[in-house]
Short mmCIF file of C-alpha atoms and ligand atoms in Angstrom, two decimals:
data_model
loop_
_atom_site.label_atom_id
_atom_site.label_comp_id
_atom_site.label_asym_id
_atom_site.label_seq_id
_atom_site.Cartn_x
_atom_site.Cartn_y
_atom_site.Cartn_z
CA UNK A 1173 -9.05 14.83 -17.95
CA UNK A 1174 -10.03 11.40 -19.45
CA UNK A 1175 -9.22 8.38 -16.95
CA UNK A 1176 -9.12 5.37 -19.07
CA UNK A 1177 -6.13 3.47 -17.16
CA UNK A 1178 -4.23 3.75 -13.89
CA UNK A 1179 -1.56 5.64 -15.73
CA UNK A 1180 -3.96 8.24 -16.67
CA UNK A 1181 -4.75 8.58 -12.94
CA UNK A 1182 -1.37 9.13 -12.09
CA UNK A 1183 -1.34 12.32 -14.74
CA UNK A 1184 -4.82 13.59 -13.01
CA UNK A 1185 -3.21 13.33 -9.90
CA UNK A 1186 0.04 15.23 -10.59
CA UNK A 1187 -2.34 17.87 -12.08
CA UNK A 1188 -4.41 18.11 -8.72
CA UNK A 1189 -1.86 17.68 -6.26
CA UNK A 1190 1.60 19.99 -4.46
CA UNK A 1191 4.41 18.86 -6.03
CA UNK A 1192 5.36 17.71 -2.48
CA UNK A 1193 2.96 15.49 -2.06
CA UNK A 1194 2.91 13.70 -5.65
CA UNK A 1195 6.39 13.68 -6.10
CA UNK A 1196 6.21 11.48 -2.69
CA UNK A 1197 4.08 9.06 -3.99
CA UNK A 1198 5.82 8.73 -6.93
CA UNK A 1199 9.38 8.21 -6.23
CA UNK A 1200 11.34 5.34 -5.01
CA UNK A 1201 14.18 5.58 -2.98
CA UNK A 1202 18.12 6.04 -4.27
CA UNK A 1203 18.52 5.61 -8.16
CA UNK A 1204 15.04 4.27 -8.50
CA UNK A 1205 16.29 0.98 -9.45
CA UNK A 1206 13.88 -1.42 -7.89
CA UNK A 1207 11.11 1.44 -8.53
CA UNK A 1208 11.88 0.87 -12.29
CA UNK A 1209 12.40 -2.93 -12.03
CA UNK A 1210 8.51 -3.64 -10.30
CA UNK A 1211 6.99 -2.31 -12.76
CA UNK A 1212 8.74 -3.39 -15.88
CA UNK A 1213 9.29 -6.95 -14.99
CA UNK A 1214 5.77 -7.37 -14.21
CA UNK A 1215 4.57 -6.36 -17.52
CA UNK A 1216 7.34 -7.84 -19.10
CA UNK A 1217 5.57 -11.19 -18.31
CA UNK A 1218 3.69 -12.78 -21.04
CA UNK A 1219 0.55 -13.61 -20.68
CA UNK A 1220 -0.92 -16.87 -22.53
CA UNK A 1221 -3.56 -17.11 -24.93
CA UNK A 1222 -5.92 -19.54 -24.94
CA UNK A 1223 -9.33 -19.76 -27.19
CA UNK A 1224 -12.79 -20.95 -27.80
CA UNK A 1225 -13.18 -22.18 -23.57
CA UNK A 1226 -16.15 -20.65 -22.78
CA UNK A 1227 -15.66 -17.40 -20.72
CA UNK A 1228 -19.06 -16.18 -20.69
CA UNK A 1229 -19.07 -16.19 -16.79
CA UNK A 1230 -16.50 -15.33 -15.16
CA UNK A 1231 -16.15 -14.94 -10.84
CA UNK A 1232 -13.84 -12.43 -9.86
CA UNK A 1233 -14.14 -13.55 -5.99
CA UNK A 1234 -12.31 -14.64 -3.87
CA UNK A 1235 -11.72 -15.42 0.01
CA UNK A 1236 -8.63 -14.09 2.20
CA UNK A 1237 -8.11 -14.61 5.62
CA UNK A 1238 -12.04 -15.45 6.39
CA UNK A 1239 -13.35 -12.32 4.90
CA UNK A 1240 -15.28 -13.03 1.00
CA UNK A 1241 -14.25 -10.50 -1.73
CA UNK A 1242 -15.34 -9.40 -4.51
CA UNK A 1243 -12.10 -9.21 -6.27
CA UNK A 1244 -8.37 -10.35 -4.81
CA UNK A 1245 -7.32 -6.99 -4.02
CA UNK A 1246 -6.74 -4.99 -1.13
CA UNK A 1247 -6.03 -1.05 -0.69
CA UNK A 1248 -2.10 -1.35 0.87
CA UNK A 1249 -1.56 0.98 3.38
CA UNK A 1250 -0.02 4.39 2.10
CA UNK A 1251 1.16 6.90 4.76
CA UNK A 1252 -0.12 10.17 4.69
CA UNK A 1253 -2.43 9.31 1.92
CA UNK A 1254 -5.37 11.44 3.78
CA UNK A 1255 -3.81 14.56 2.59
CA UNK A 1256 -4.37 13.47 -1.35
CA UNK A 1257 -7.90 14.52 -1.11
CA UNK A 1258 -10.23 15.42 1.94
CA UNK A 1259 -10.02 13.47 4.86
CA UNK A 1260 -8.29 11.14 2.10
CA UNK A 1261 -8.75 7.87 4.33
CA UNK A 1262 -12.09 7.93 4.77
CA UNK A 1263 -13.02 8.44 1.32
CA UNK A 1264 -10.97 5.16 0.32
CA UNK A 1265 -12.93 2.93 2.61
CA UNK A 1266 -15.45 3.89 1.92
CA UNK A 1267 -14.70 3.25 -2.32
CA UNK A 1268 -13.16 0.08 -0.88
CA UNK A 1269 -16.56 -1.02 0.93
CA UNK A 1270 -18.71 -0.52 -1.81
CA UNK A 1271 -16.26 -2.33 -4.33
CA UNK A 1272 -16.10 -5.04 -2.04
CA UNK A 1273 -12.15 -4.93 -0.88
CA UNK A 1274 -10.56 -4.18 1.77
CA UNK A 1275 -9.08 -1.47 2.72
CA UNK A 1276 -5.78 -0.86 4.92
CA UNK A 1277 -5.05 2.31 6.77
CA UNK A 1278 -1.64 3.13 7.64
CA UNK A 1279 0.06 3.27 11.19
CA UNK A 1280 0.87 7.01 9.39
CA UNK A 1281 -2.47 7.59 7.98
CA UNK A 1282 -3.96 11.30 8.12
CA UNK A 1283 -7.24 9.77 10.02
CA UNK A 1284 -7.07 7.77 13.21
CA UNK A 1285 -8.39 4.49 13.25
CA UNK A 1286 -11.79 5.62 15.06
CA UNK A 1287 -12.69 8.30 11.96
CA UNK A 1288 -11.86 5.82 9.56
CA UNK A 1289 -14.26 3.25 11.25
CA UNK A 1290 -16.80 5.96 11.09
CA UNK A 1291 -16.58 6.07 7.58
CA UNK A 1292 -16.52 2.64 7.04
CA UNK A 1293 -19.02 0.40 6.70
CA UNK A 1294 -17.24 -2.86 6.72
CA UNK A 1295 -14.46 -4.43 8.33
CA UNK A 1296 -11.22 -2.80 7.02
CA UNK A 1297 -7.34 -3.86 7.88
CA UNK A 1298 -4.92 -2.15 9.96
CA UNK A 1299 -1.07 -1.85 9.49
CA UNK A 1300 1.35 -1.50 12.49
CA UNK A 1301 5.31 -0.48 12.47
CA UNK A 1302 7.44 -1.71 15.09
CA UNK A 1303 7.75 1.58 17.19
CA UNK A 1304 10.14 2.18 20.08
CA UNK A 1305 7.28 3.12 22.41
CA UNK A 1306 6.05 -0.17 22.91
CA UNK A 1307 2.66 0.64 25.26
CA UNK A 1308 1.76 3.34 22.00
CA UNK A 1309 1.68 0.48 20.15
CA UNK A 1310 -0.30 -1.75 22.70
CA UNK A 1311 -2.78 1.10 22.51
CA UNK A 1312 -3.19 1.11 18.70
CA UNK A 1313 -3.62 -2.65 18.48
CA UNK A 1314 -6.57 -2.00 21.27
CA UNK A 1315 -7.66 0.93 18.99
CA UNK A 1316 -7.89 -1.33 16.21
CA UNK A 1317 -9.68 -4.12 18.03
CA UNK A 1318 -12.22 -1.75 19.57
CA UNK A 1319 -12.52 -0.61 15.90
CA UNK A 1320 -13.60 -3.76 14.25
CA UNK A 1321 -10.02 -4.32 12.19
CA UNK A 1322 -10.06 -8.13 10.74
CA UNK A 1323 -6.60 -8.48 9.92
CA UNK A 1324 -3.28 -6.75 11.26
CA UNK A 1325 -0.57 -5.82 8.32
CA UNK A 1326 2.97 -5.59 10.22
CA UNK A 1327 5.02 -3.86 8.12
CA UNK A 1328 9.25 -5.25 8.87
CA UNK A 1329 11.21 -3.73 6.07
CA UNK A 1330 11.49 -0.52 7.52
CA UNK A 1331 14.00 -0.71 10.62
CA UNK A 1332 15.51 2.11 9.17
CA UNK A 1333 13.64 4.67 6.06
CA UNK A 1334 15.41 4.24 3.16
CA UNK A 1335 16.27 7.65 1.75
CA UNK A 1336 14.07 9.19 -1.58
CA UNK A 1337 15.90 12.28 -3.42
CA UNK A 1338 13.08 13.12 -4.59
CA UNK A 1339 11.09 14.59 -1.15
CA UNK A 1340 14.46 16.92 -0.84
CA UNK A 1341 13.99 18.57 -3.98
CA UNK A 1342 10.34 19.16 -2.87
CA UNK A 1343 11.20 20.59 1.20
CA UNK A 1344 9.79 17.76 2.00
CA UNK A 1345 12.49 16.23 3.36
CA UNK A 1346 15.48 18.06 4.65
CA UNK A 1347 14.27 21.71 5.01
CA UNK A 1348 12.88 22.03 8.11
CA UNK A 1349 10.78 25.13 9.74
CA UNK A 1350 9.50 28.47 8.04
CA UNK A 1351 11.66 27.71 4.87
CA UNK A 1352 10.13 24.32 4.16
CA UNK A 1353 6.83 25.33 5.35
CA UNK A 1354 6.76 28.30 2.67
CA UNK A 1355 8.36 26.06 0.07
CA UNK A 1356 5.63 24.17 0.23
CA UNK A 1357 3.27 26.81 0.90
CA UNK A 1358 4.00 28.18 -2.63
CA UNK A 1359 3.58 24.29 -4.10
CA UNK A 1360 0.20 24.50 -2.75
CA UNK A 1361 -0.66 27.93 -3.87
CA UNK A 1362 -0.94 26.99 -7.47
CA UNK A 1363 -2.94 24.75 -7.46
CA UNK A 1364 -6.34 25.62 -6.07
CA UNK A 1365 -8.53 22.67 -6.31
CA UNK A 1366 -6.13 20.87 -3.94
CA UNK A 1367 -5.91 24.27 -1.46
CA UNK A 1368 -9.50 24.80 -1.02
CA UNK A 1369 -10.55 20.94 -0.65
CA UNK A 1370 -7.56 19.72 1.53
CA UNK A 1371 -5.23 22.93 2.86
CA UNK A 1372 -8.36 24.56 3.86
CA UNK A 1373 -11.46 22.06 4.24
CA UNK A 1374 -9.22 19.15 4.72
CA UNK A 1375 -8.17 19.75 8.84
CA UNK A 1376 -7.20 19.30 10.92
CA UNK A 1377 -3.86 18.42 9.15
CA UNK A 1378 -2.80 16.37 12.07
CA UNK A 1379 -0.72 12.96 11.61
CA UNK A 1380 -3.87 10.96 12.62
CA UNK A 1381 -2.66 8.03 14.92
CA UNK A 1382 0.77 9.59 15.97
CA UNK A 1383 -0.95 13.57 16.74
CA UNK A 1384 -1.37 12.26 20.12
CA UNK A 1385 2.41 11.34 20.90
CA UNK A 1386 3.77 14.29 18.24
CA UNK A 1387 2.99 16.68 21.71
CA UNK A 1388 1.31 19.68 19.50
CA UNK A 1389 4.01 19.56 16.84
CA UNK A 1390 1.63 19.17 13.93
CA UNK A 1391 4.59 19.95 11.29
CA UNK A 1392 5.17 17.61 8.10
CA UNK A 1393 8.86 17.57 9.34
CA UNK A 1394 8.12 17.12 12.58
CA UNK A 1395 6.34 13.40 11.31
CA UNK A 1396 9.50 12.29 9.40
CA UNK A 1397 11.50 13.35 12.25
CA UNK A 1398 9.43 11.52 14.52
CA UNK A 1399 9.77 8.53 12.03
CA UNK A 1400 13.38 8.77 12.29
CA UNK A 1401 13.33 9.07 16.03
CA UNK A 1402 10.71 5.96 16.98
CA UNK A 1403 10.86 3.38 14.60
CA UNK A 1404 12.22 0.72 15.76
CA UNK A 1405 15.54 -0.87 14.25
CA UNK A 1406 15.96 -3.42 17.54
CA UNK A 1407 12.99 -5.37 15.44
CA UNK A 1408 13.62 -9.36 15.42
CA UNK A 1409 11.78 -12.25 15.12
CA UNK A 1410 11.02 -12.16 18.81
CA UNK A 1411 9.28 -9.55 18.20
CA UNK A 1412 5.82 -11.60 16.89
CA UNK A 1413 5.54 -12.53 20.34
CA UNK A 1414 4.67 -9.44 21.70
CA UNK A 1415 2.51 -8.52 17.95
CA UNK A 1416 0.35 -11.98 18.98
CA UNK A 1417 -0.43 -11.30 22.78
CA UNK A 1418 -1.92 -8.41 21.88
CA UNK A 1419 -3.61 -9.12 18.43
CA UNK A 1420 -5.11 -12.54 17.76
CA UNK A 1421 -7.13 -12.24 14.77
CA UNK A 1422 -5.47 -12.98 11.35
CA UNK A 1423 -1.35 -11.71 11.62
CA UNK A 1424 0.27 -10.91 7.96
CA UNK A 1425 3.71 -10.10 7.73
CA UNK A 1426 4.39 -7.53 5.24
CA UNK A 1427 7.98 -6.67 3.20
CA UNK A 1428 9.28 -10.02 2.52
CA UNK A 1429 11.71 -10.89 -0.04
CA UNK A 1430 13.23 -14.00 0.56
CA UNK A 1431 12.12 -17.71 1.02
CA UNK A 1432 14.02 -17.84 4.32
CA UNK A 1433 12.48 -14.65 5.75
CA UNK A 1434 9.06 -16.16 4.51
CA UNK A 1435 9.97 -19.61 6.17
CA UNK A 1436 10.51 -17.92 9.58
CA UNK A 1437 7.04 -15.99 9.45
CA UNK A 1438 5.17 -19.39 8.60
CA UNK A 1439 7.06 -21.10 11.67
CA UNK A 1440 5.96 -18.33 14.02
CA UNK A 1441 2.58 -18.82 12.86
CA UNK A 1442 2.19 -15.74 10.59
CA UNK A 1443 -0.96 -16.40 9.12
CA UNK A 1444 0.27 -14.57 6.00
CA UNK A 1445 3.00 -12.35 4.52
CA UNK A 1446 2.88 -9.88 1.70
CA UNK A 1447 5.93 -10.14 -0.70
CA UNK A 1448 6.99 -6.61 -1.31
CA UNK A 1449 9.83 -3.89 -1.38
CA UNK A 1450 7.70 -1.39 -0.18
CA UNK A 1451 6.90 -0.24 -3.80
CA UNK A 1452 10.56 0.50 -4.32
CA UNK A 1453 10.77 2.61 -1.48
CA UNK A 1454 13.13 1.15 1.01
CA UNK A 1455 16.26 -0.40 -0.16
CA UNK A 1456 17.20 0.36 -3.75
CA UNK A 1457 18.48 -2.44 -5.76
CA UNK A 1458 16.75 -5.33 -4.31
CA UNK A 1459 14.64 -7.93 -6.28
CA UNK A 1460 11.79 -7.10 -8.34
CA UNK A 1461 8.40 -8.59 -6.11
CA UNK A 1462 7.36 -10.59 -9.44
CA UNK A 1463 10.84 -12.01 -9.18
CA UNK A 1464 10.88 -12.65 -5.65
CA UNK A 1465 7.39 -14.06 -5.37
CA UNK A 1466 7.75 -17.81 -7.12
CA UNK A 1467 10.57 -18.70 -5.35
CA UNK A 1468 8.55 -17.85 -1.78
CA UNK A 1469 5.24 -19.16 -3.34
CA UNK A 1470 7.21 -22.71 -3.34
CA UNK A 1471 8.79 -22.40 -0.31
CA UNK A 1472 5.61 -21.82 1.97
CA UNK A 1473 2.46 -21.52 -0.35
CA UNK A 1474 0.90 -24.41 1.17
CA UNK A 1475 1.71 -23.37 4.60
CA UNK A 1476 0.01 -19.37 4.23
CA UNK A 1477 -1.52 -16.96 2.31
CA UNK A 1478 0.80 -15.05 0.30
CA UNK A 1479 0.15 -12.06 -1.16
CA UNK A 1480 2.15 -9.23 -3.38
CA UNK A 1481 2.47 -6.15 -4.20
CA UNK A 1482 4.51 -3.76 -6.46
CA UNK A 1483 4.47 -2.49 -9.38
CA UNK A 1484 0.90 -3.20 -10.76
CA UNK A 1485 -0.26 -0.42 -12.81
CA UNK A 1486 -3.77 -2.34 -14.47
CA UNK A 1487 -5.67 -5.49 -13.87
CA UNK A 1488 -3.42 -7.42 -16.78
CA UNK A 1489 -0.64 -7.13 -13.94
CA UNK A 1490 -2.93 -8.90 -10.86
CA UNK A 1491 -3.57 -11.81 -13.43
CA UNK A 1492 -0.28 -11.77 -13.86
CA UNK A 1493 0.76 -11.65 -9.61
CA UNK A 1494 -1.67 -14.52 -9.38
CA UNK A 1495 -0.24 -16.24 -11.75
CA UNK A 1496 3.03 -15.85 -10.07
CA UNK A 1497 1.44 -17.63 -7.56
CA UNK A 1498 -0.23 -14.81 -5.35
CA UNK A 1499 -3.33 -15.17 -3.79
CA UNK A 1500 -4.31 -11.77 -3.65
CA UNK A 1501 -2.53 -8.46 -4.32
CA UNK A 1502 -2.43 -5.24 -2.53
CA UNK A 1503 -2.96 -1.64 -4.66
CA UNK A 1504 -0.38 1.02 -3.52
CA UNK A 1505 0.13 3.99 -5.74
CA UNK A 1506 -2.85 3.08 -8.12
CA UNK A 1507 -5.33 3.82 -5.04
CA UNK A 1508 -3.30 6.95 -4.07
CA UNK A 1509 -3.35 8.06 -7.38
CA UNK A 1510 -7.33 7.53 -7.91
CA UNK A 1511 -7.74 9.27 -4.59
CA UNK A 1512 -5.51 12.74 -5.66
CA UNK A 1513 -6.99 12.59 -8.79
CA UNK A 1514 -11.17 12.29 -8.09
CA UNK A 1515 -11.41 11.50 -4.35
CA UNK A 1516 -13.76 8.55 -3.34
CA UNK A 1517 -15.36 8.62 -7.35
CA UNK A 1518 -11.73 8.59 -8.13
CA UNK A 1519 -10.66 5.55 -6.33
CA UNK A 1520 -14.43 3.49 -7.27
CA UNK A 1521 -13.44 4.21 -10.84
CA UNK A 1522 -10.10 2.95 -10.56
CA UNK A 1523 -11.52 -0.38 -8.84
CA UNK A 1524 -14.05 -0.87 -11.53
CA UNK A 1525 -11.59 -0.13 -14.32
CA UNK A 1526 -8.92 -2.93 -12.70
CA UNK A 1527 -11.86 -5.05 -12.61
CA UNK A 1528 -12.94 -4.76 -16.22
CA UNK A 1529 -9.22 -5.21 -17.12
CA UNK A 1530 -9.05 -8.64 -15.34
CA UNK A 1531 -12.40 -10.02 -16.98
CA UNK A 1532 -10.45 -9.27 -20.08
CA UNK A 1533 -7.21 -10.94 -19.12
CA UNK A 1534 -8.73 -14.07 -17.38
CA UNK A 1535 -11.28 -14.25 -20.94
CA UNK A 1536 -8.48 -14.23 -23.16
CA UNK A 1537 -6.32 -16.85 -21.00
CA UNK A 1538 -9.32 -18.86 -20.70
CA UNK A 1539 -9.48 -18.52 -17.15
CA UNK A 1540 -13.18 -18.85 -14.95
CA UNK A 1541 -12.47 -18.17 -11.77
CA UNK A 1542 -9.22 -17.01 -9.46
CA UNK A 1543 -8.26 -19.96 -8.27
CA UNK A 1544 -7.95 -21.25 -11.98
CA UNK A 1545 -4.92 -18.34 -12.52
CA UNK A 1546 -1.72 -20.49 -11.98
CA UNK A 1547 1.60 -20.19 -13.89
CA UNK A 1548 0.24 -22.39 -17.00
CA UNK A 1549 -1.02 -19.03 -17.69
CA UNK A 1550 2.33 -17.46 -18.81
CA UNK A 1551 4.02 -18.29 -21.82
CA UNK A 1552 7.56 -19.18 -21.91
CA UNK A 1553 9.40 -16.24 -23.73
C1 LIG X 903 3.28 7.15 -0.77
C2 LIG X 903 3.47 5.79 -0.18
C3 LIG X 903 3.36 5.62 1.19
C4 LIG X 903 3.48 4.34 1.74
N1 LIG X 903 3.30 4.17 3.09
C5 LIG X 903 3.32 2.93 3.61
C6 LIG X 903 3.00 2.72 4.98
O1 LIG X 903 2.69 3.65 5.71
N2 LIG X 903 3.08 1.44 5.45
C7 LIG X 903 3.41 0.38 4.66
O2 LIG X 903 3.46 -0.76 5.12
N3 LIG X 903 3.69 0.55 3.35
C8 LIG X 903 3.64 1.79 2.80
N4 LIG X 903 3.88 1.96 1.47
C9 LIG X 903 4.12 0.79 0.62
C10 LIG X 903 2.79 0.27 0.07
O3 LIG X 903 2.01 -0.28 1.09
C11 LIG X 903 3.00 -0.81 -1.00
O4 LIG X 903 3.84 -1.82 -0.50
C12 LIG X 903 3.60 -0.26 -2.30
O5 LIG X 903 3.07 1.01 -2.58
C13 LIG X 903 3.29 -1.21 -3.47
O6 LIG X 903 3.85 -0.77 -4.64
P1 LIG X 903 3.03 0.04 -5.77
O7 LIG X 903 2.89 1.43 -5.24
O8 LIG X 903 3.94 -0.03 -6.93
O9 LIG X 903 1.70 -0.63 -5.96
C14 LIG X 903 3.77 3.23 0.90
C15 LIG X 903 3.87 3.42 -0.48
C16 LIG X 903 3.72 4.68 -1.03
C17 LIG X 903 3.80 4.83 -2.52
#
């Protein structure tokens, strides 16, 4: 089918992929609410118009955390997103290398960290939950040092998983051994592309980083219950501590949604956070990241990067995050989308079509350059 937009990837992608698996990218958690609310009050922004400034060259670059890139984007981490397409990981950093972002694999990815440095060609980022076991994380951090990683993502709005109806009408969630295993079986069965290039050329089908503590138990259920089991809801601000001895290159807190949360993480010397809901995943009913970013952009924008995500379905919506006051934004469905949809071509297209789509938004506001985005480039409505 025709991919002209990211919403046209997400329609390729439900095509390709088990219901299971597209159904969990999709949904949100509970009613949906804050699902519904990312999206629609990030478009709902208006963008202003400006004319006749001369936007004949225009520099999409931009510089986070030491590392130059070619556009302020970064691939967010998205669990299990190696199962959208072949050894799913690896094909994203590597579109994310040649597009000149970075990408971020998942403490839940399908691929460990050492396949997806063998893929890459370029530094990519790595994102850590706070897990129970504390020396299985001290051994991922060294995994992701010995990899090359240049900045660590820890993820802290998920002491507990927020609960998504949608993954129990699928057997993802809540059917458990030969029942859910056939129920998704049968997903799988029809449709074929998917089958042959992940269920059967796509093993091992392992949970990547956590195979090695899962004992043998290579079950989808037997990751969520292993989710439920080790991640750690003891997590406090004490916590950094123990994140900084063992990581000291660039530290960005991700999943806040309040200025006092984001004051704490610049006092502890976060280098920077990511203002996020975990794309509506987590708890339902909470702020809107466009509506919770300007308020934490004031409180400690001079103090750290911050950066955003949620909710951005084209490159209209970055401009708009940056105008919000972001510095950068991270993808999170759109890339797992691209990836179900086409693979690694899938995910480059999506890049360059985002791309194209902000030339045409920072044109028409008569804006050069990224750090020339700012919130003179809204209208009041
Ligand atoms: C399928 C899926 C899996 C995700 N897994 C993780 C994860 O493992 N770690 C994490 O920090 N965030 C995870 N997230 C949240 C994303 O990193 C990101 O915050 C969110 O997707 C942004 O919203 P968007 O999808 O509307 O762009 C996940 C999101 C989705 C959709």
């Amino acid at each position: 089918m025709i991919t002209a937009s990211i919403p046209d990837f997400r329609e390729a992608a439900r095509r390709r992929l088990p219901r299971f698996l597209f159904e969990y990218i999709d949904g949100g958690s509970y009613a949906e609410e804050t699902l519904r609310r990312n999206v629609s009050d990030l478009a709902g922004l208006a963008l202003r118009q400006r004319v006749l400034r001369d936007v004949s060259a225009l520099d999409l670059s931009t510089e986070l955390f030491g590392q130059k890139l070619a556009l302020p984007v970064a691939l967010a981490p998205i669990g299990l997103a190696g199962l959208n397409a072949r050894r799913g990981e690896c094909q994203a950093v590597r579109a994310a290398d040649k597009a000149g972002v970075p990408f971020t694999l998942s403490t839940v990815g399908a691929c460990t960290i050492g396949e997806v440095a063998a893929a890459a060609s370029k530094p990519f980022w790595f994102q850590l939950y706070m897990i129970r076991d504390r020396a299985f994380m001290k051994d991922l951090l060294a995994k992701a040092v010995e990899a090359g990683c240049s900045t660590l993502v820890f993820t802290v709005d998920m002491p507990v998983p927020g609960s998504r109806y949608r993954d129990y009408h699928t057997g993802l969630a809540g059917t458990g051994g030969l029942k859910g295993a056939a129920w998704r079986f049968a997903q799988a069965a029809v449709k074929p592309d998917w089958a042959w290039d992940v269920g059967i050329n796509g093993r091992p089908h392992t949970l990547g980083n956590v195979a090695p503590v899962l004992q043998g138990k290579t079950g989808i259920e037997d990751f969520f219950a292993w989710m439920r089991n080790n991640f750690d809801p003891s997590i406090n601000w004490r916590d950094l501590d123990f994140i900084r001895s063992e990581w000291k290159g660039p530290l960005v807190i991700k999943g806040i949604l309040d200025p006092e949360d984001a004051k704490e993480a610049a006092q502890l010397g976060a280098d920077g956070l990511v203002v996020s809901n975990h794309g509506g995943r987590q708890l339902d009913g909470v702020l809107s990241s466009a509506r919770a970013l300007p308020p934490i952009v004031d409180a400690v924008g001079d103090r750290m990067t911050v950066l955003a995500d949620g909710g951005i379905r084209s490159g209209l919506d970055i401009v708009r995050m940056l105008a919000l006051g972001a510095k950068g934004v991270l993808l999170g469905r759109a890339w797992a989308w691209a990836l179900g949809a086409g693979g690694e071509a899938g995910v480059t297209k999506m890049l360059k079509l985002i791309e194209a789509e902000m030339r045409v938004a920072m044109a028409l506001t008569g804006t050069t350059k990224i750090s020339e985005i700012n919130r003179s480039c809204l209208a009041e409505t």
